[in-house]
Short mmCIF file of C-alpha atoms in Angstrom, two decimals:
data_model
loop_
_atom_site.label_atom_id
_atom_site.label_comp_id
_atom_site.label_asym_id
_atom_site.label_seq_id
_atom_site.Cartn_x
_atom_site.Cartn_y
_atom_site.Cartn_z
CA MET A 27 -23.59 31.06 -4.03
CA ALA A 28 -23.02 29.01 -7.18
CA LEU A 29 -22.21 32.10 -9.27
CA THR A 30 -19.81 33.48 -6.67
CA MET A 31 -17.87 30.26 -6.08
CA LEU A 32 -17.52 29.28 -9.73
CA ASN A 33 -16.76 32.74 -11.09
CA GLU A 34 -13.74 32.90 -8.78
CA PHE A 35 -11.96 30.56 -11.19
CA LEU A 36 -12.48 32.92 -14.13
CA ILE A 37 -10.91 35.75 -12.10
CA GLU A 38 -8.00 33.81 -10.58
CA ASP A 39 -6.93 31.88 -13.70
CA PRO A 40 -4.51 33.84 -15.96
CA ASN A 41 -5.82 31.74 -18.89
CA PRO A 42 -9.57 31.70 -18.28
CA PRO A 43 -11.15 28.28 -18.83
CA MET A 44 -14.34 27.49 -20.68
CA LEU A 45 -17.04 27.49 -18.00
CA LEU A 46 -20.71 27.16 -18.91
CA TYR A 47 -23.37 26.60 -16.30
CA GLN A 48 -27.07 27.07 -15.64
CA VAL A 49 -28.59 27.85 -12.28
CA SER A 50 -32.13 26.81 -11.38
CA LYS A 51 -34.80 29.09 -9.93
CA THR A 52 -33.77 27.95 -6.46
CA ALA A 53 -30.18 29.16 -7.09
CA GLN A 54 -28.89 25.57 -7.31
CA LEU A 55 -26.46 24.47 -9.99
CA ASP A 56 -28.44 22.79 -12.77
CA THR A 57 -25.80 22.07 -15.46
CA LEU A 58 -22.06 22.64 -15.73
CA ASN A 59 -19.41 22.27 -18.45
CA TYR A 60 -15.79 23.05 -17.56
CA GLN A 61 -12.52 22.82 -19.52
CA SER A 62 -9.28 24.69 -18.90
CA CYS A 63 -6.94 25.70 -21.70
CA PHE A 64 -4.52 22.97 -20.62
CA MET A 65 -7.28 20.33 -20.68
CA GLN A 66 -8.36 21.45 -24.14
CA GLY A 67 -4.77 21.19 -25.38
CA VAL A 68 -4.34 17.70 -23.95
CA PHE A 69 -7.47 16.46 -25.71
CA ALA A 70 -6.38 18.05 -28.99
CA HIS A 71 -3.13 16.05 -28.78
CA PHE A 72 -4.66 12.72 -27.68
CA PRO A 73 -8.27 12.51 -28.94
CA GLU A 74 -8.21 8.90 -30.18
CA ILE A 75 -9.40 7.14 -26.99
CA LEU A 76 -11.80 8.79 -24.55
CA PHE A 77 -12.36 7.34 -21.06
CA ILE A 78 -15.58 8.43 -19.31
CA HIS A 79 -15.96 8.11 -15.54
CA ARG A 80 -19.10 9.01 -13.58
CA THR A 81 -19.11 10.24 -9.96
CA TYR A 82 -22.43 10.49 -8.12
CA ASN A 83 -23.22 13.18 -5.57
CA PRO A 84 -25.51 12.60 -2.52
CA THR A 85 -28.02 15.03 -4.06
CA GLY A 86 -28.38 12.80 -7.14
CA LYS A 87 -26.27 14.91 -9.49
CA VAL A 88 -23.60 13.10 -11.49
CA LEU A 89 -20.22 14.42 -12.61
CA TYR A 90 -18.96 13.15 -15.96
CA THR A 91 -15.16 13.23 -16.18
CA PHE A 92 -13.62 12.75 -19.63
CA LEU A 93 -10.03 11.45 -19.64
CA VAL A 94 -7.68 10.67 -22.52
CA ASP A 95 -6.35 7.12 -22.79
CA GLY A 96 -4.16 5.01 -25.03
CA PRO A 97 -0.52 4.16 -25.79
CA ARG A 98 0.50 7.72 -26.68
CA VAL A 99 -0.66 9.23 -23.38
CA GLN A 100 2.26 9.52 -20.95
CA LEU A 101 1.07 12.08 -18.40
CA GLU A 102 1.95 12.19 -14.70
CA GLY A 103 -0.35 13.40 -11.93
CA HIS A 104 -3.74 12.36 -10.59
CA LEU A 105 -5.90 14.42 -12.94
CA ALA A 106 -3.41 15.19 -15.71
CA ARG A 107 -5.42 13.02 -18.14
CA ALA A 108 -8.74 14.73 -17.32
CA VAL A 109 -9.84 16.88 -20.27
CA TYR A 110 -13.45 17.81 -19.47
CA PHE A 111 -15.91 18.01 -16.55
CA ALA A 112 -19.67 18.08 -17.08
CA ILE A 113 -22.80 17.86 -14.94
CA PRO A 114 -25.93 17.24 -17.07
CA ALA A 115 -29.30 18.57 -15.99
CA LYS A 116 -30.63 15.00 -15.96
CA GLU A 117 -28.99 11.71 -16.74
CA ASP A 118 -31.33 10.94 -19.61
CA ALA A 119 -30.98 10.92 -23.41
CA GLU A 120 -31.75 14.63 -23.72
CA GLY A 121 -29.42 15.69 -20.90
CA LEU A 122 -26.49 13.61 -22.19
CA ALA A 123 -27.04 14.72 -25.79
CA GLN A 124 -26.83 18.36 -24.70
CA MET A 125 -23.69 17.64 -22.66
CA PHE A 126 -21.92 15.90 -25.56
CA GLN A 127 -22.93 18.64 -28.01
CA VAL A 128 -21.37 21.33 -25.81
CA PHE A 129 -18.21 19.23 -25.54
CA LYS A 130 -18.02 18.87 -29.33
CA LYS A 131 -18.64 22.58 -29.89
CA PHE A 132 -15.51 23.54 -27.94
CA ASN A 133 -13.39 20.57 -29.06
CA PRO A 134 -13.15 20.18 -32.85
CA ALA A 135 -10.85 17.18 -32.32
CA TRP A 136 -13.90 15.13 -31.26
CA GLU A 137 -14.17 13.87 -34.85
CA ARG A 138 -10.89 11.96 -34.30
CA VAL A 139 -12.27 9.95 -31.37
CA CYS A 140 -11.99 6.26 -32.33
CA THR A 141 -12.82 4.50 -29.04
CA ILE A 142 -14.87 5.46 -25.99
CA LEU A 143 -14.41 3.47 -22.75
CA VAL A 144 -17.33 3.39 -20.30
CA ASP A 145 -18.42 1.60 -17.13
CA PRO A 146 -20.81 -1.41 -17.10
CA HIS A 147 -23.68 0.68 -15.69
CA PHE A 148 -23.65 3.18 -18.57
CA LEU A 149 -27.05 2.50 -20.14
CA LEU A 150 -27.50 5.33 -22.63
CA LEU A 151 -25.24 3.79 -25.25
CA PRO A 152 -27.52 4.80 -28.18
CA THR A 153 -27.08 8.47 -27.25
CA LEU A 154 -23.31 8.02 -27.14
CA ALA A 155 -23.34 6.24 -30.51
CA MET A 156 -25.48 8.96 -32.03
CA GLU A 157 -23.20 11.79 -30.88
CA PHE A 158 -19.97 9.93 -31.78
CA PRO A 159 -21.01 7.87 -34.82
CA ALA A 160 -17.46 6.94 -35.87
CA ALA A 161 -16.35 5.79 -32.42
CA GLU A 162 -16.46 2.26 -31.00
CA VAL A 163 -17.92 2.08 -27.47
CA LEU A 164 -16.33 -0.51 -25.18
CA LEU A 165 -16.37 -1.41 -21.50
CA SER A 166 -13.15 -0.25 -19.84
CA ALA A 167 -10.84 -2.78 -18.18
CA PHE A 168 -10.62 -0.55 -15.08
CA HIS A 169 -14.40 -0.41 -14.61
CA ILE A 170 -14.75 -4.16 -15.15
CA CYS A 171 -12.08 -4.73 -12.50
CA LYS A 172 -13.86 -2.43 -10.02
CA PHE A 173 -17.22 -4.05 -10.85
CA LEU A 174 -15.90 -7.58 -10.15
CA GLN A 175 -14.08 -6.42 -7.03
CA GLY A 176 -17.30 -4.93 -5.66
CA ARG A 177 -19.25 -8.09 -6.47
CA PHE A 178 -16.70 -10.26 -4.63
CA TYR A 179 -17.21 -8.17 -1.49
CA GLN A 180 -21.02 -8.24 -1.84
CA LEU A 181 -21.15 -12.02 -2.16
CA SER A 182 -19.78 -12.44 1.40
CA LEU A 183 -17.52 -15.30 0.35
CA GLU A 184 -15.25 -17.13 2.75
CA GLN A 185 -12.17 -15.05 3.40
CA PRO A 186 -9.68 -17.47 1.75
CA VAL A 187 -11.85 -17.70 -1.39
CA GLU A 188 -12.26 -13.92 -1.53
CA ARG A 189 -8.49 -13.45 -1.23
CA VAL A 190 -7.81 -15.95 -4.01
CA LEU A 191 -10.31 -14.25 -6.34
CA LEU A 192 -9.00 -10.75 -5.61
CA SER A 193 -5.41 -11.87 -6.15
CA ALA A 194 -6.31 -13.64 -9.41
CA LEU A 195 -8.25 -10.57 -10.58
CA GLN A 196 -5.32 -8.24 -9.86
CA SER A 197 -2.85 -10.55 -11.60
CA THR A 198 -5.09 -10.96 -14.65
CA MET A 199 -5.71 -7.24 -15.03
CA CYS A 200 -1.96 -6.66 -15.13
CA SER A 201 -1.50 -9.35 -17.81
CA ALA A 202 -4.80 -9.59 -19.69
CA THR A 203 -3.83 -12.33 -22.14
CA ALA A 204 -6.53 -14.58 -23.56
CA GLY A 205 -5.14 -17.49 -21.53
CA ASN A 206 -5.14 -15.58 -18.23
CA LEU A 207 -8.65 -14.27 -18.84
CA ARG A 208 -9.85 -17.81 -19.58
CA LYS A 209 -8.24 -19.04 -16.33
CA LEU A 210 -9.99 -16.30 -14.34
CA TYR A 211 -13.29 -17.16 -16.04
CA THR A 212 -12.83 -20.84 -15.05
CA LEU A 213 -11.89 -19.86 -11.49
CA LEU A 214 -15.05 -17.76 -11.13
CA SER A 215 -17.16 -20.64 -12.45
CA SER A 216 -15.71 -22.99 -9.82
CA CYS A 217 -15.70 -20.61 -6.82
CA ILE A 218 -18.97 -18.67 -7.21
CA PRO A 219 -22.31 -20.37 -6.44
CA PRO A 220 -24.06 -21.10 -9.77
CA ALA A 221 -27.13 -19.09 -8.77
CA ARG A 222 -24.97 -15.98 -8.19
CA LEU A 223 -22.60 -16.40 -11.13
CA PRO A 224 -24.75 -14.39 -13.62
CA GLU A 225 -24.36 -11.32 -11.39
CA LEU A 226 -20.67 -11.19 -12.28
CA HIS A 227 -21.15 -11.06 -16.07
CA SER A 228 -18.05 -13.21 -16.39
CA HIS A 229 -18.62 -13.44 -20.17
CA TRP A 230 -16.95 -10.01 -20.38
CA LEU A 231 -13.67 -11.79 -19.70
CA LEU A 232 -14.04 -13.71 -22.95
CA ASN A 233 -14.82 -10.66 -25.08
CA ASP A 234 -11.45 -10.19 -26.74
CA ARG A 235 -12.37 -6.80 -28.22
CA ILE A 236 -12.59 -5.30 -24.72
CA TRP A 237 -9.11 -6.48 -23.78
CA LEU A 238 -7.39 -5.53 -27.02
CA ALA A 239 -7.81 -1.91 -25.94
CA HIS A 240 -5.82 -2.69 -22.77
CA ARG A 241 -3.51 -5.58 -23.67
CA TRP A 242 -0.76 -3.43 -25.22
CA ARG A 243 0.41 -2.41 -21.73
CA SER A 244 3.19 -4.33 -19.99
CA ARG A 245 2.63 -5.70 -16.47
CA ALA A 246 4.34 -2.67 -14.91
CA GLU A 247 2.45 -0.24 -17.15
CA SER A 248 -0.85 -1.96 -16.33
CA SER A 249 -0.16 -1.72 -12.62
CA ARG A 250 0.65 1.99 -12.87
CA TYR A 251 -2.42 2.52 -15.07
CA PHE A 252 -4.81 0.91 -12.57
CA GLN A 253 -3.18 2.63 -9.61
CA GLY A 254 -3.38 6.01 -11.35
CA LEU A 255 -7.07 5.60 -12.17
CA GLU A 256 -7.76 4.34 -8.64
CA VAL A 257 -6.30 7.53 -7.19
CA THR A 258 -8.02 9.74 -9.78
CA THR A 259 -11.45 8.28 -9.05
CA ARG A 260 -10.82 8.54 -5.31
CA VAL A 261 -9.96 12.25 -5.68
CA LEU A 262 -13.17 12.80 -7.65
CA SER A 263 -15.20 10.92 -5.03
CA GLN A 264 -13.64 12.80 -2.15
CA PHE A 265 -14.34 16.25 -3.56
CA PHE A 266 -17.61 15.70 -5.44
CA GLY A 267 -19.04 12.37 -4.31
CA THR A 268 -19.13 13.07 -0.56
CA THR A 269 -20.15 16.75 -0.47
CA PRO A 270 -23.92 17.43 -0.30
CA CYS A 271 -23.42 20.84 -1.92
CA VAL A 272 -22.68 20.35 -5.64
CA GLU A 273 -21.27 23.88 -6.05
CA GLN A 274 -18.90 23.47 -3.11
CA GLY A 275 -17.77 20.08 -4.35
CA MET A 276 -16.96 21.39 -7.82
CA ALA A 277 -15.26 24.50 -6.43
CA SER A 278 -13.06 22.33 -4.18
CA LEU A 279 -12.19 19.98 -7.04
CA LEU A 280 -11.27 22.80 -9.44
CA ARG A 281 -9.25 24.57 -6.76
CA TYR A 282 -7.38 21.34 -6.06
CA MET A 283 -6.56 21.01 -9.76
CA GLN A 284 -5.22 24.56 -9.89
CA GLN A 285 -3.07 24.08 -6.79
CA ASN A 286 -1.63 20.78 -8.03
CA ALA A 287 -1.11 21.65 -11.68
CA GLY A 288 2.17 20.10 -12.79
CA ASP A 289 2.92 18.51 -9.40
CA GLU A 290 2.96 14.88 -8.42
CA ALA A 291 0.89 14.22 -5.29
CA SER A 292 1.74 11.71 -2.59
CA PHE A 293 -1.18 9.58 -1.50
CA SER A 294 -2.47 7.03 1.00
CA LEU A 295 -4.70 4.30 -0.37
CA GLY A 296 -6.39 1.31 1.19
CA LEU A 297 -7.85 -1.41 -1.04
CA SER A 298 -9.95 -3.26 1.41
CA PRO A 299 -13.69 -2.62 1.60
CA GLN A 300 -13.41 -1.38 5.17
CA ASN A 301 -11.28 1.63 4.24
CA SER A 302 -12.24 2.15 0.60
CA HIS A 303 -13.96 5.42 1.51
CA ALA A 304 -11.28 6.72 3.89
CA PRO A 305 -10.10 10.32 3.38
CA LEU A 306 -7.37 10.62 0.79
CA ASP A 307 -4.06 12.30 1.56
CA VAL A 308 -3.44 14.52 -1.48
CA SER A 309 -0.76 16.90 -0.21
CA PRO A 310 1.43 18.09 -3.09
CA GLU A 311 4.98 16.80 -3.37
CA SER A 312 7.23 17.95 -6.21
CA PRO A 313 9.82 15.65 -7.87
CA LYS A 314 12.55 17.88 -6.37
CA VAL A 315 11.33 17.18 -2.82
CA GLU A 316 11.07 13.46 -3.60
CA ARG A 317 14.65 13.35 -4.88
CA LEU A 318 15.88 15.20 -1.79
CA VAL A 319 14.16 12.71 0.53
CA GLU A 320 15.65 9.74 -1.32
CA ALA A 321 19.13 11.34 -1.23
CA ARG A 322 18.86 11.71 2.55
CA ILE A 323 17.81 8.04 2.86
CA GLN A 324 20.79 7.00 0.74
CA HIS A 325 23.14 9.08 2.93
CA SER A 326 21.72 7.54 6.12
CA LEU A 327 22.21 4.03 4.71
CA ASN A 328 25.86 4.74 3.93
CA ALA A 329 26.41 6.37 7.33
CA ILE A 330 24.77 3.76 9.55
CA CYS A 331 25.14 0.42 7.76
CA THR A 332 28.17 -1.66 6.97
CA GLY A 333 29.35 -1.62 3.36
CA PRO A 334 27.67 -4.94 2.44
CA ALA A 335 24.42 -3.97 4.21
CA ALA A 336 24.34 -0.60 2.45
CA GLN A 337 24.99 -2.35 -0.86
CA LEU A 338 22.01 -4.66 -0.37
CA CYS A 339 19.69 -1.87 0.83
CA LEU A 340 20.67 0.53 -1.94
CA GLY A 341 19.59 -2.15 -4.41
CA GLU A 342 16.22 -2.20 -2.68
CA LEU A 343 16.06 1.61 -2.74
CA ALA A 344 16.69 1.57 -6.49
CA VAL A 345 13.51 -0.50 -6.88
CA VAL A 346 11.58 2.07 -4.82
CA GLN A 347 12.88 4.94 -6.96
CA LYS A 348 11.83 3.25 -10.21
CA SER A 349 8.46 1.94 -9.00
CA VAL A 350 5.04 3.33 -8.25
CA HIS A 351 4.25 2.51 -4.63
CA LEU A 352 1.17 2.73 -2.45
CA VAL A 353 1.26 3.48 1.26
CA GLY A 354 -1.81 2.60 3.31
CA SER A 355 -1.59 3.59 6.97
CA GLY A 356 -3.18 1.79 9.88
CA SER A 357 -3.11 2.44 13.61
CA GLU A 358 -0.03 0.30 14.33
CA LYS A 359 1.15 -1.08 11.00
CA VAL A 360 1.69 0.18 7.46
CA ASN A 361 0.87 -1.73 4.25
CA ILE A 362 3.32 -1.21 1.38
CA GLN A 363 2.77 -2.39 -2.22
CA ILE A 364 5.38 -1.85 -4.97
CA LEU A 365 4.01 -3.35 -8.20
CA GLU A 366 3.98 -6.73 -6.50
CA ASP A 367 2.34 -8.63 -3.64
CA THR A 368 1.39 -6.61 -0.56
CA HIS A 369 3.65 -6.88 2.49
CA ARG A 370 3.11 -5.74 6.06
CA VAL A 371 5.58 -3.27 7.58
CA GLN A 372 6.05 -2.69 11.30
CA PRO A 373 7.48 0.86 11.46
CA GLN A 374 8.34 0.91 15.18
CA PRO A 375 12.07 0.14 15.83
CA PRO A 376 13.42 -2.27 15.00
CA ALA A 377 11.48 -1.96 11.74
CA SER A 378 10.30 -5.25 10.24
CA CYS A 379 8.55 -6.46 7.10
CA SER A 380 6.92 -9.71 6.02
CA CYS A 381 8.81 -9.85 2.70
CA TYR A 382 11.45 -12.47 1.89
CA PHE A 383 14.36 -10.01 1.76
CA HIS A 384 13.79 -8.71 5.28
CA GLN A 385 13.06 -12.13 6.72
CA ALA A 386 16.34 -13.44 5.30
CA PHE A 387 18.69 -10.54 6.08
CA HIS A 388 16.85 -8.47 8.72
CA LEU A 389 17.76 -5.37 6.71
CA PRO A 390 15.58 -2.44 5.59
CA CYS A 391 13.83 -3.76 2.46
CA ARG A 392 12.22 -1.82 -0.38
CA HIS A 393 8.94 -1.68 1.56
CA ILE A 394 10.52 -0.16 4.69
CA LEU A 395 12.46 2.29 2.50
CA ALA A 396 9.26 3.22 0.65
CA MET A 397 7.61 3.92 4.00
CA LEU A 398 10.54 6.14 5.05
CA SER A 399 10.39 7.98 1.73
CA ALA A 400 6.65 8.57 2.02
CA ARG A 401 7.08 9.90 5.57
CA HIS A 402 10.11 12.05 4.64
CA GLN A 403 12.18 10.14 7.21
CA VAL A 404 15.65 8.58 7.14
CA LEU A 405 17.08 5.35 8.50
CA GLN A 406 17.83 5.39 12.24
CA PRO A 407 20.43 3.20 14.01
CA ASP A 408 17.79 1.49 16.18
CA MET A 409 16.05 0.23 13.00
CA LEU A 410 19.04 -2.01 12.26
CA PRO A 411 20.29 -5.19 14.03
CA ALA A 412 23.68 -4.79 15.70
CA GLN A 413 25.48 -7.15 13.33
CA TRP A 414 24.69 -4.85 10.39
CA THR A 415 25.94 -1.60 11.91
CA ALA A 416 29.11 -0.01 10.60
CA GLY A 417 32.30 -1.95 11.36
CA CYS A 418 30.63 -5.23 12.33
CA ALA A 419 30.29 -7.26 9.11
CA ALA A 420 32.55 -9.16 6.73
CA SER A 421 32.35 -9.21 2.94
CA LEU A 422 29.08 -9.40 1.03
CA ASP A 423 29.95 -12.88 -0.30
CA ASN A 424 30.43 -14.22 3.23
CA ILE A 425 27.15 -12.67 4.36
CA LEU A 426 25.21 -14.08 1.43
CA GLY A 427 26.75 -17.48 1.92
CA SER A 428 26.00 -17.58 5.61
CA LYS A 429 22.54 -16.02 5.55
CA TRP A 430 20.80 -17.39 2.45
CA SER A 431 20.37 -21.13 2.26
CA GLU A 432 17.93 -23.75 1.12
CA THR A 433 17.13 -24.52 4.76
CA LEU A 434 16.27 -20.87 5.42
CA ASP A 435 14.16 -20.83 2.27
CA LYS A 436 12.14 -23.80 3.53
CA HIS A 437 11.92 -22.34 7.02
CA LEU A 438 10.48 -19.05 5.74
CA ALA A 439 7.99 -20.83 3.50
CA VAL A 440 6.77 -22.97 6.40
CA ALA A 441 6.68 -19.99 8.79
CA LEU A 442 4.56 -17.91 6.41
CA LEU A 443 2.17 -20.81 5.79
CA THR A 444 1.92 -21.52 9.53
CA GLU A 445 1.09 -17.88 10.25
CA GLU A 446 -1.59 -17.87 7.54
CA VAL A 447 -3.18 -21.09 8.84
CA GLY A 448 -3.07 -19.74 12.38
CA GLN A 449 -4.89 -16.55 11.34
CA LEU A 450 -7.59 -18.56 9.56
CA LEU A 451 -8.15 -20.79 12.59
CA GLN A 452 -8.41 -17.83 14.97
CA HIS A 453 -11.10 -16.05 12.98
CA CYS A 454 -13.45 -18.90 12.07
CA SER A 455 -16.48 -20.24 13.91
CA GLN A 456 -16.18 -23.06 16.44
CA GLU A 457 -17.78 -25.52 14.02
CA GLU A 458 -15.41 -24.51 11.24
CA PHE A 459 -12.48 -24.67 13.66
CA GLU A 460 -13.31 -28.25 14.63
CA ARG A 461 -13.54 -29.27 10.98
CA ARG A 462 -10.26 -27.63 9.99
CA TYR A 463 -8.45 -28.89 13.08
CA SER A 464 -9.61 -32.43 12.30
CA THR A 465 -8.22 -32.08 8.78
CA LEU A 466 -4.86 -30.93 10.14
CA ARG A 467 -4.88 -33.76 12.67
CA GLU A 468 -5.40 -36.36 9.92
CA LEU A 469 -2.69 -34.78 7.75
CA ALA A 470 -0.14 -34.72 10.58
CA ASP A 471 -0.90 -38.36 11.49
CA SER A 472 -0.53 -39.48 7.87
CA TRP A 473 2.92 -37.88 7.66
CA ILE A 474 4.37 -38.98 11.00
CA GLY A 475 2.18 -41.94 11.92
CA PRO A 476 -0.74 -42.46 14.28
CA TYR A 477 1.51 -43.93 16.98
CA GLU A 478 3.27 -40.66 17.70
CA GLN A 479 1.09 -37.86 18.99
CA VAL A 480 1.90 -34.68 17.03
CA GLN A 481 1.51 -31.38 18.82
CA LEU A 482 -0.58 -29.02 16.67
#
């Protein structure tokens, strides 16, 4: 079975890849080394920084994926930066040494590798140092981020504390300055119980050598970098990490790479622990199709909205076109994130979003437009309030002057805070509810006075 499934790729590929494998006496795949001509060419161009990611299979086998990294690498696509796949016979010094030696045999550019990025659980560092003596081995920023994120979930912290830590982690990873890393280190020290703090290895945040390999990226570049690796590792997990049959998992992964070569794939991604293992939507979508969808959205905006409304929404659409966005689907609502804070979109007409733009103008914001783009849909008249439909509005200056005000700004801030407090009170225990309610009661009385009963 292993020979049949894997040899298909040598027959179907017009430029046969390098494929070495060994099959055990029980006809099970024992070792594998795979590299297409394209992958070999990518590594030859960008050999300076090598990123190694490991994906475990239910049978105990582990897939090593080598990816190129660094400032010079500007490749689009989920697995465009992958340059080598390998499954060692065993994950020990001998197995890894054999794997690295095969890689070096077919890639003379290995001598130009300066830095190798690995995950915190990679223990066979001496073997790596022996095979790549001129390279510096560092923990990768992406793997540290995933490690801390997993630890936050495992600690079962209070929901507000967990949200604060996750938000601070995301913000710091996108701007990993020494000051921001120090602030995150201090925050962890104050929020995590002292007995559990060593589990987080927070001293990594103060190791400046780790972050120098990542700090050159801008905030937007960092966000795209983390999102790209998140999707890449999810694709690897879906095809190899969840399939009991190693041969079938590898065959599916390699077939997916062939089918999506050169294409950009649309994807659905949830970041919460509940849906972190949900199936990934990896249907191919070419840039031509994406441009056509956005042109149809632009046409529908001009056709349905008033001039001022279309002008505002087209500005939001421009942000969508220039940004990397994630679309995570739920049963009734859709979460949209565009290189910024997450907002909640209600797709059913009239469409609504929790962002400031929509709350102020009740117009389709960048998050609603991103949802329409992802679903290949256009704006419908029933998604728009009557006052914004064609022929019903005055000039843009009049609209801005009448709609946006300091009072509205305060109202929205209070409304969002009230909703957040309400959610926290609804989902806490009775004892916690009594304590928090008492705190609110004291705060309200101190503002208005104990002689006037304030309705909470």
